[in-house]
C-alpha cells in the first residue's frame, strides 16, 4: 500500500504481522536515513560542479539548459554606512499573494535603525492571473493609497521594487519614471540589508521557501556586460542546479517522490533538497514510509500525515530542537492525528536532524563554490568576507546555520567567513539598494561637475593650438611672448654620414655623466661614467664647478686609455639657457652646448632623418624644432634652418591659458616655488600631475564623494600622491584590487567605488595633459608645414621623458590629438634612447661635419 496515496478520514494502520521489535526500529531508521548522509567527497564534487557551472555562465558559453543563471542585477556597490533619507519600497510576494508597501528611513548613523511604516495589500486572484500591466497598475494604486495616508510633501520619491522570483534585468531604473528606482530580488535585498561591520557584506544567502545566493562579481568577468572596471552583484539562481542530473548520486527515493508530486517535476532539484517549502515534505515522506514499515506509530498513519504539506517547516524545526523536549514532539505528532509512543519521538527527531543536516551541508557546498569564485577572481590567498543570511530556515532553525558554518570551514579553509543576519532584506535591504543607487547617482553628478573642466573638446584644443602658433610667431620676431623661442645654433639634423669619436657631458642636479660616443658605420657605441657633484662645489662659483668637471674628464680619459687626446665635446643641460653660439662657453676643440630637448631630437634624428622635432614630457616639459632661419629675428641670415628651443613650459604665463585653468591648477601653482610661472608645464608634466590629482581628491572628500567624507592626514601632505601612481592606477593590466592596494598604501580607507572614482580622476588629469601636449605638437608641425609651403607633411618627433614613456595611455592620446588638430601632417613619434648623452654627441658630430664642409 502506498503511504503517500489517497486516504480516508480515519487513521490507517498497516498489518501487524512481522512488525519489527522495538530494538530493531532504531536500526531500520538509521538504514533509511543513511540515504541522507552526504560524504565529504560528494560535497566537494558538488562544490566543483557548481563552480564550473557558474564560470561557464559568466563567460557566456552557450548552454541549452543552464543549471545556474548568473543574472547581473546592475547593483554595482554595497552600503558603506552613510546612506540616509526616506525611501519607498514595494515588496511583491512577501507572504504569498500579497504586496507590501513600506516607508523606510535610513539615518546614516551606524547601528541607529528606525522601524519602517508598512501596509500589506492582498493581490486579487484576477490580478495574479492577469497580464503584468494589470499587476503594475494594482501596485500603483496600492502605493497611492499608502502615501495618501502619510504626511508626504511633494518631494521626489526614491523607490525600490522587490520580488522573489528570477528576473532578467536590463538596468536598475527601467520600471518606473521616479527619481531613482531599484528593481531587485529578495536575495540582493538580503545582502544589502545587513549592517556593514568591519567590511561590507558582499554575499547574500537566502534559504526561505526556496533558496538563492548572490555576490559581488568583478564586472570584467561578466560577459553580458560591456564593463571592464568595478563590480556588479550577480544573482546565481542556484535553485535549478542539478536539473542536468549532477545531483543524481545524492538524491534519495524520497527526493524522487517529492519531485514527482511537485508542480515542476525535474526542475529546481537543488532547491527541493534545501528550501523550507520542501524540508517538511521530505520529513513527512520519510515518516510515512517508516510507518508503512511498521517502525513508527505502531504501523499506523493518519490523513494529515499522508497529505501533501502536512508538516510545515516550523514543525520540523521545533521537533529537531533538543530544547523543545519530547513533549513538544509528542504534541505535534498528536496534532497530525498520530498516537506516538515514547520511542517514536526520539526516532522522529532523528529523521528531522538527517533531513535538515543534509540541507545545510548541501547549502554549504554551494556557498563554498561562491567563496572559491570570489577568492579566485580577486586573486587573494585568504578571502575575508561577510555573508548576509536571510529566510525562514535561518530564522526558525538555529542548527542550520551552525552546520552550514562548520561545513564551509571544511570546504573552503582559506576563507574567513562571518555570517550576519540581514535586517528585513525585502524592506530595509531594498531601501538600502535604492539609497546606494541614489548616493552613487549624486556622487556621479558631483564627480562629473568636478572633472568637467578637465574634459577638453576639439574646439578648446584648437584654440590652444592657435594661441601657441601666435605665441611662437611673436617669440620668433622678438616681441613680448610667453614663448622665448631661443635659437640653439644647431643648424642641421644628422644625415647618417657622421663619423668619429666624440665626448659628451650630461649635467644633472647632483651628478653628471662623461660619455665617449663612437659614431661608426655600424651605429653608435657609448661608454660612460657617472660622477657626483659635491655639495660644496654645487653651491660654489661657476669656476669651481667647471674645474671639477675638467678633473672628471681627465679621470675618465685616463680610465679609458685616452689621456692626451683631444675630442670634440658636447655639453647638455636640462634648464633654460640663452645661447650665443655652439662654442661660446668653453675653450675646447669644438663644443656644442645644448639642452636635453635638442639632444632628444638629434638622438632620434640619427635613426630617422625626418625627425625635426624634439619633445620632453617627464618631470618637466619642453619642445624644440627646426625653424626656417629667415623667421628667426635674433640670428642673422635668410637661408638654412635653426633649431629653436621653445621653452614651452612657460606658455600661458601671459594669462592666455586662463580659460582652461581650474581651481586645482591655481592651488598647485600657488604652492609651487614659482607662482604664476610655467603654467603650461604645470598642467602637463610629471612634477605636477600627482599634485593636481591630490587636490581634486581633497575636494571630493570634502563633498563626501570619496572615502566616506573622512579626511586623512596623508592626503593633506603635499606631493604624497606621486605622478607614477597615475601610470600604475591607469594601467590596463592592473586589476581593481591592485589599484586599491596602491591607494591603501597611502593610508586611504577606500571602497571599490572610491577606487573607481580615483581612477577616473587620474584619467581626466592625464588625458588633459596629453591633449594639451598634443595641441602644442600640432601647432609645431603645422608651423613647419606652412613654412615649407607643403600640402602634406611627413615628419617625426623624437620624444623622451618618464611620463610619456611609462604612462600606459599618454603617448596614444598625444598622437590622437595631433591627428585631429593637424590632419595634413603625418606624424611619427620616436622614443629617444639617451637623448642627453648620445644627442649631445650627435649635435657635436653634426657641428663637426658642417665645419668640415665650410672649410672645404
PDB file of C-alpha atoms in Angstrom, residues 664-787:
ATOM      1  CA  UNK A 664      43.034  72.891  -8.649  1.00  0.00           C
ATOM      2  CA  UNK A 665      45.651  74.231 -11.074  1.00  0.00           C
ATOM      3  CA  UNK A 666      45.574  77.513  -9.151  1.00  0.00           C
ATOM      4  CA  UNK A 667      46.170  75.690  -5.841  1.00  0.00           C
ATOM      5  CA  UNK A 668      49.114  73.769  -7.270  1.00  0.00           C
ATOM      6  CA  UNK A 669      50.560  76.936  -8.793  1.00  0.00           C
ATOM      7  CA  UNK A 670      50.250  78.969  -5.593  1.00  0.00           C
ATOM      8  CA  UNK A 671      52.004  76.250  -3.580  1.00  0.00           C
ATOM      9  CA  UNK A 672      54.881  75.974  -6.081  1.00  0.00           C
ATOM     10  CA  UNK A 673      58.291  77.673  -5.818  1.00  0.00           C
ATOM     11  CA  UNK A 674      57.457  79.858  -8.844  1.00  0.00           C
ATOM     12  CA  UNK A 675      53.815  81.012  -8.660  1.00  0.00           C
ATOM     13  CA  UNK A 676      52.479  82.370 -11.924  1.00  0.00           C
ATOM     14  CA  UNK A 677      55.313  80.795 -13.924  1.00  0.00           C
ATOM     15  CA  UNK A 678      55.495  77.692 -16.139  1.00  0.00           C
ATOM     16  CA  UNK A 679      51.702  77.449 -16.326  1.00  0.00           C
ATOM     17  CA  UNK A 680      51.689  75.095 -19.349  1.00  0.00           C
ATOM     18  CA  UNK A 681      54.243  72.832 -17.684  1.00  0.00           C
ATOM     19  CA  UNK A 682      52.164  72.726 -14.500  1.00  0.00           C
ATOM     20  CA  UNK A 683      49.214  71.337 -16.487  1.00  0.00           C
ATOM     21  CA  UNK A 684      51.263  68.694 -18.294  1.00  0.00           C
ATOM     22  CA  UNK A 685      54.422  67.465 -16.610  1.00  0.00           C
ATOM     23  CA  UNK A 686      55.084  64.734 -14.097  1.00  0.00           C
ATOM     24  CA  UNK A 687      56.151  67.091 -11.343  1.00  0.00           C
ATOM     25  CA  UNK A 688      52.621  68.462 -11.032  1.00  0.00           C
ATOM     26  CA  UNK A 689      50.007  65.920 -12.195  1.00  0.00           C
ATOM     27  CA  UNK A 690      50.053  63.975  -8.933  1.00  0.00           C
ATOM     28  CA  UNK A 691      49.519  67.204  -7.006  1.00  0.00           C
ATOM     29  CA  UNK A 692      46.567  68.154  -9.211  1.00  0.00           C
ATOM     30  CA  UNK A 693      45.024  64.751  -8.518  1.00  0.00           C
ATOM     31  CA  UNK A 694      45.638  65.140  -4.777  1.00  0.00           C
ATOM     32  CA  UNK A 695      43.833  68.489  -4.686  1.00  0.00           C
ATOM     33  CA  UNK A 696      40.876  67.008  -6.591  1.00  0.00           C
ATOM     34  CA  UNK A 697      40.706  64.086  -4.145  1.00  0.00           C
ATOM     35  CA  UNK A 698      40.709  66.503  -1.215  1.00  0.00           C
ATOM     36  CA  UNK A 699      37.834  68.413  -2.810  1.00  0.00           C
ATOM     37  CA  UNK A 700      35.792  65.265  -3.496  1.00  0.00           C
ATOM     38  CA  UNK A 701      36.414  64.066   0.063  1.00  0.00           C
ATOM     39  CA  UNK A 702      35.123  67.372   1.427  1.00  0.00           C
ATOM     40  CA  UNK A 703      31.940  66.812  -0.612  1.00  0.00           C
ATOM     41  CA  UNK A 704      31.540  63.307   0.870  1.00  0.00           C
ATOM     42  CA  UNK A 705      32.065  61.703  -2.541  1.00  0.00           C
ATOM     43  CA  UNK A 706      35.281  59.895  -1.565  1.00  0.00           C
ATOM     44  CA  UNK A 707      36.453  57.983   1.494  1.00  0.00           C
ATOM     45  CA  UNK A 708      33.073  58.463   3.250  1.00  0.00           C
ATOM     46  CA  UNK A 709      33.959  62.117   3.660  1.00  0.00           C
ATOM     47  CA  UNK A 710      36.770  61.276   6.090  1.00  0.00           C
ATOM     48  CA  UNK A 711      39.837  63.471   5.595  1.00  0.00           C
ATOM     49  CA  UNK A 712      43.175  61.719   6.160  1.00  0.00           C
ATOM     50  CA  UNK A 713      46.423  63.357   7.212  1.00  0.00           C
ATOM     51  CA  UNK A 714      48.321  61.536   4.479  1.00  0.00           C
ATOM     52  CA  UNK A 715      46.184  63.083   1.761  1.00  0.00           C
ATOM     53  CA  UNK A 716      46.795  66.518   3.264  1.00  0.00           C
ATOM     54  CA  UNK A 717      50.546  66.023   2.740  1.00  0.00           C
ATOM     55  CA  UNK A 718      51.999  67.820  -0.256  1.00  0.00           C
ATOM     56  CA  UNK A 719      53.490  65.620  -3.009  1.00  0.00           C
ATOM     57  CA  UNK A 720      52.263  62.413  -1.301  1.00  0.00           C
ATOM     58  CA  UNK A 721      50.421  61.424  -4.474  1.00  0.00           C
ATOM     59  CA  UNK A 722      53.244  60.775  -6.931  1.00  0.00           C
ATOM     60  CA  UNK A 723      52.657  61.056 -10.667  1.00  0.00           C
ATOM     61  CA  UNK A 724      53.918  57.487 -11.026  1.00  0.00           C
ATOM     62  CA  UNK A 725      50.714  56.449  -9.230  1.00  0.00           C
ATOM     63  CA  UNK A 726      48.711  57.757 -12.201  1.00  0.00           C
ATOM     64  CA  UNK A 727      50.660  55.458 -14.516  1.00  0.00           C
ATOM     65  CA  UNK A 728      50.143  52.483 -12.191  1.00  0.00           C
ATOM     66  CA  UNK A 729      46.459  53.156 -11.468  1.00  0.00           C
ATOM     67  CA  UNK A 730      45.594  53.639 -15.142  1.00  0.00           C
ATOM     68  CA  UNK A 731      47.442  50.528 -16.281  1.00  0.00           C
ATOM     69  CA  UNK A 732      45.119  48.191 -18.208  1.00  0.00           C
ATOM     70  CA  UNK A 733      46.908  45.195 -16.745  1.00  0.00           C
ATOM     71  CA  UNK A 734      46.113  46.106 -13.138  1.00  0.00           C
ATOM     72  CA  UNK A 735      43.053  44.602 -11.534  1.00  0.00           C
ATOM     73  CA  UNK A 736      40.974  46.883  -9.350  1.00  0.00           C
ATOM     74  CA  UNK A 737      42.330  45.023  -6.309  1.00  0.00           C
ATOM     75  CA  UNK A 738      45.844  46.229  -7.143  1.00  0.00           C
ATOM     76  CA  UNK A 739      44.581  49.781  -7.663  1.00  0.00           C
ATOM     77  CA  UNK A 740      43.069  49.595  -4.194  1.00  0.00           C
ATOM     78  CA  UNK A 741      46.374  48.319  -2.794  1.00  0.00           C
ATOM     79  CA  UNK A 742      48.229  51.361  -4.202  1.00  0.00           C
ATOM     80  CA  UNK A 743      45.749  53.729  -2.579  1.00  0.00           C
ATOM     81  CA  UNK A 744      45.597  51.801   0.693  1.00  0.00           C
ATOM     82  CA  UNK A 745      49.392  52.107   0.936  1.00  0.00           C
ATOM     83  CA  UNK A 746      48.740  55.845   1.129  1.00  0.00           C
ATOM     84  CA  UNK A 747      46.534  55.243   4.154  1.00  0.00           C
ATOM     85  CA  UNK A 748      43.301  55.939   2.273  1.00  0.00           C
ATOM     86  CA  UNK A 749      40.307  53.977   3.722  1.00  0.00           C
ATOM     87  CA  UNK A 750      38.672  53.334   0.401  1.00  0.00           C
ATOM     88  CA  UNK A 751      35.916  51.190  -1.071  1.00  0.00           C
ATOM     89  CA  UNK A 752      35.690  49.755  -4.573  1.00  0.00           C
ATOM     90  CA  UNK A 753      33.600  52.789  -5.566  1.00  0.00           C
ATOM     91  CA  UNK A 754      36.355  55.068  -4.263  1.00  0.00           C
ATOM     92  CA  UNK A 755      38.960  53.180  -6.284  1.00  0.00           C
ATOM     93  CA  UNK A 756      36.897  53.601  -9.453  1.00  0.00           C
ATOM     94  CA  UNK A 757      36.446  57.324  -8.842  1.00  0.00           C
ATOM     95  CA  UNK A 758      40.153  57.843  -8.133  1.00  0.00           C
ATOM     96  CA  UNK A 759      40.823  56.036 -11.405  1.00  0.00           C
ATOM     97  CA  UNK A 760      38.504  58.450 -13.220  1.00  0.00           C
ATOM     98  CA  UNK A 761      40.221  61.444 -11.627  1.00  0.00           C
ATOM     99  CA  UNK A 762      43.629  60.163 -12.737  1.00  0.00           C
ATOM    100  CA  UNK A 763      42.314  59.520 -16.242  1.00  0.00           C
ATOM    101  CA  UNK A 764      40.839  63.015 -16.532  1.00  0.00           C
ATOM    102  CA  UNK A 765      44.017  64.754 -15.349  1.00  0.00           C
ATOM    103  CA  UNK A 766      46.390  62.701 -17.506  1.00  0.00           C
ATOM    104  CA  UNK A 767      44.095  62.928 -20.540  1.00  0.00           C
ATOM    105  CA  UNK A 768      44.008  66.710 -20.329  1.00  0.00           C
ATOM    106  CA  UNK A 769      47.810  66.765 -20.008  1.00  0.00           C
ATOM    107  CA  UNK A 770      48.236  64.544 -23.069  1.00  0.00           C
ATOM    108  CA  UNK A 771      45.733  66.541 -25.111  1.00  0.00           C
ATOM    109  CA  UNK A 772      47.384  69.868 -24.262  1.00  0.00           C
ATOM    110  CA  UNK A 773      50.737  68.364 -25.187  1.00  0.00           C
ATOM    111  CA  UNK A 774      49.208  67.138 -28.453  1.00  0.00           C
ATOM    112  CA  UNK A 775      47.810  70.606 -29.183  1.00  0.00           C
ATOM    113  CA  UNK A 776      51.326  72.004 -28.750  1.00  0.00           C
ATOM    114  CA  UNK A 777      52.858  69.416 -31.082  1.00  0.00           C
ATOM    115  CA  UNK A 778      50.101  70.094 -33.628  1.00  0.00           C
ATOM    116  CA  UNK A 779      50.987  73.803 -33.549  1.00  0.00           C
ATOM    117  CA  UNK A 780      54.662  72.985 -34.206  1.00  0.00           C
ATOM    118  CA  UNK A 781      54.165  70.559 -37.106  1.00  0.00           C
ATOM    119  CA  UNK A 782      51.584  72.826 -38.752  1.00  0.00           C
ATOM    120  CA  UNK A 783      54.113  75.687 -38.492  1.00  0.00           C
ATOM    121  CA  UNK A 784      56.768  73.562 -40.221  1.00  0.00           C
ATOM    122  CA  UNK A 785      54.296  72.523 -42.955  1.00  0.00           C
ATOM    123  CA  UNK A 786      53.283  76.103 -43.656  1.00  0.00           C
ATOM    124  CA  UNK A 787      56.924  77.291 -43.534  1.00  0.00           C
TER     125      UNK A 787
END
